[in-house]
PDB file of C-alpha atoms in Angstrom:
ATOM      1  CA  MET A   1      33.018  22.574  27.040  1.00 53.00           C
ATOM      2  CA  SER A   2      32.247  19.175  28.192  1.00 62.00           C
ATOM      3  CA  ASN A   3      29.408  17.512  29.984  1.00 62.00           C
ATOM      4  CA  GLN A   4      30.975  14.258  31.152  1.00 70.00           C
ATOM      5  CA  GLY A   5      30.362  13.678  34.369  1.00 75.00           C
ATOM      6  CA  LYS A   6      27.226  15.808  34.864  1.00 82.00           C
ATOM      7  CA  LYS A   7      23.547  14.518  35.428  1.00 85.00           C
ATOM      8  CA  LEU A   8      20.979  15.738  33.218  1.00 79.00           C
ATOM      9  CA  GLU A   9      17.697  16.666  34.689  1.00 83.00           C
ATOM     10  CA  ILE A  10      14.465  15.366  32.823  1.00 75.00           C
ATOM     11  CA  GLU A  11      12.351  18.230  32.316  1.00 78.00           C
ATOM     12  CA  LYS A  12       9.212  16.449  30.662  1.00 76.00           C
ATOM     13  CA  ALA A  13       8.803  12.612  31.114  1.00 74.00           C
ATOM     14  CA  ASP A  14       5.626  12.131  29.355  1.00 80.00           C
ATOM     15  CA  VAL A  15       6.636  13.857  26.021  1.00 81.00           C
ATOM     16  CA  SER A  16       5.146  11.920  23.263  1.00 86.00           C
ATOM     17  CA  PRO A  17       6.929  12.120  19.955  1.00 92.00           C
ATOM     18  CA  VAL A  18       5.099  12.930  16.576  1.00 96.00           C
ATOM     19  CA  CYS A  19       6.557  11.838  12.860  1.00 97.00           C
ATOM     20  CA  PRO A  20       6.375  15.183  11.158  1.00 97.00           C
ATOM     21  CA  HIS A  21       5.487  13.642   8.007  1.00 97.00           C
ATOM     22  CA  CYS A  22       2.329  11.686   8.863  1.00 98.00           C
ATOM     23  CA  GLU A  23       1.929  13.298  12.287  1.00 97.00           C
ATOM     24  CA  ARG A  24       1.264   9.699  14.033  1.00 97.00           C
ATOM     25  CA  LYS A  25       2.557   9.156  17.294  1.00 95.00           C
ATOM     26  CA  VAL A  26       5.952   7.370  17.315  1.00 95.00           C
ATOM     27  CA  GLU A  27       6.523   4.216  19.896  1.00 92.00           C
ATOM     28  CA  LYS A  28       9.421   2.550  17.931  1.00 93.00           C
ATOM     29  CA  LEU A  29      11.756   3.344  15.259  1.00 92.00           C
ATOM     30  CA  ILE A  30      12.636   1.196  12.446  1.00 93.00           C
ATOM     31  CA  GLU A  31      16.525   1.031  12.368  1.00 93.00           C
ATOM     32  CA  ILE A  32      18.321   0.174   9.024  1.00 91.00           C
ATOM     33  CA  SER A  33      22.044  -0.314   9.535  1.00 90.00           C
ATOM     34  CA  ARG A  34      24.748  -0.634   6.544  1.00 88.00           C
ATOM     35  CA  GLY A  35      28.580  -1.081   7.004  1.00 83.00           C
ATOM     36  CA  PHE A  36      30.741  -3.259   8.966  1.00 81.00           C
ATOM     37  CA  PHE A  37      33.420  -1.121  10.455  1.00 80.00           C
ATOM     38  CA  ALA A  38      31.539   2.222  10.042  1.00 79.00           C
ATOM     39  CA  VAL A  39      28.220   1.457  10.434  1.00 86.00           C
ATOM     40  CA  ASN A  40      25.493   4.359   8.794  1.00 91.00           C
ATOM     41  CA  ARG A  41      21.679   4.160  10.209  1.00 92.00           C
ATOM     42  CA  VAL A  42      18.713   5.406   9.099  1.00 95.00           C
ATOM     43  CA  PHE A  43      15.926   5.810  11.473  1.00 96.00           C
ATOM     44  CA  CYS A  44      12.363   5.659  10.001  1.00 97.00           C
ATOM     45  CA  CYS A  45       8.751   6.453  10.792  1.00 97.00           C
ATOM     46  CA  PRO A  46       6.864   2.999  11.502  1.00 96.00           C
ATOM     47  CA  HIS A  47       3.855   4.227  10.252  1.00 97.00           C
ATOM     48  CA  CYS A  48       4.562   6.292   6.878  1.00 98.00           C
ATOM     49  CA  HIS A  49       8.292   4.626   6.437  1.00 96.00           C
ATOM     50  CA  LYS A  50       9.746   8.131   5.720  1.00 98.00           C
ATOM     51  CA  ILE A  51      13.302   8.979   6.980  1.00 97.00           C
ATOM     52  CA  LEU A  52      13.370  10.731  10.735  1.00 97.00           C
ATOM     53  CA  GLY A  53      17.374  11.076  11.107  1.00 96.00           C
ATOM     54  CA  MET A  54      20.595   9.389   9.993  1.00 95.00           C
ATOM     55  CA  ALA A  55      23.997   8.790  11.868  1.00 94.00           C
ATOM     56  CA  ALA A  56      27.302   7.571  11.104  1.00 89.00           C
ATOM     57  CA  GLY A  57      29.373   6.325  13.645  1.00 78.00           C
ATOM     58  CA  GLN A  58      32.373   4.031  13.537  1.00 65.00           C
TER      59      GLN A  58
END
């Protein structure tokens, strides 16, 4: 099943993400990228610097 071409509905625009570690409001992320052809990214909280997520791409 593909979602290409379908528009997504925004259910709630006023959501404020919170860091699960320090519980502070997250308005920005720190992104650390490594690699040239295959880029690995790590996303960190700007307050406590703990990892919030990772992504790998080509």
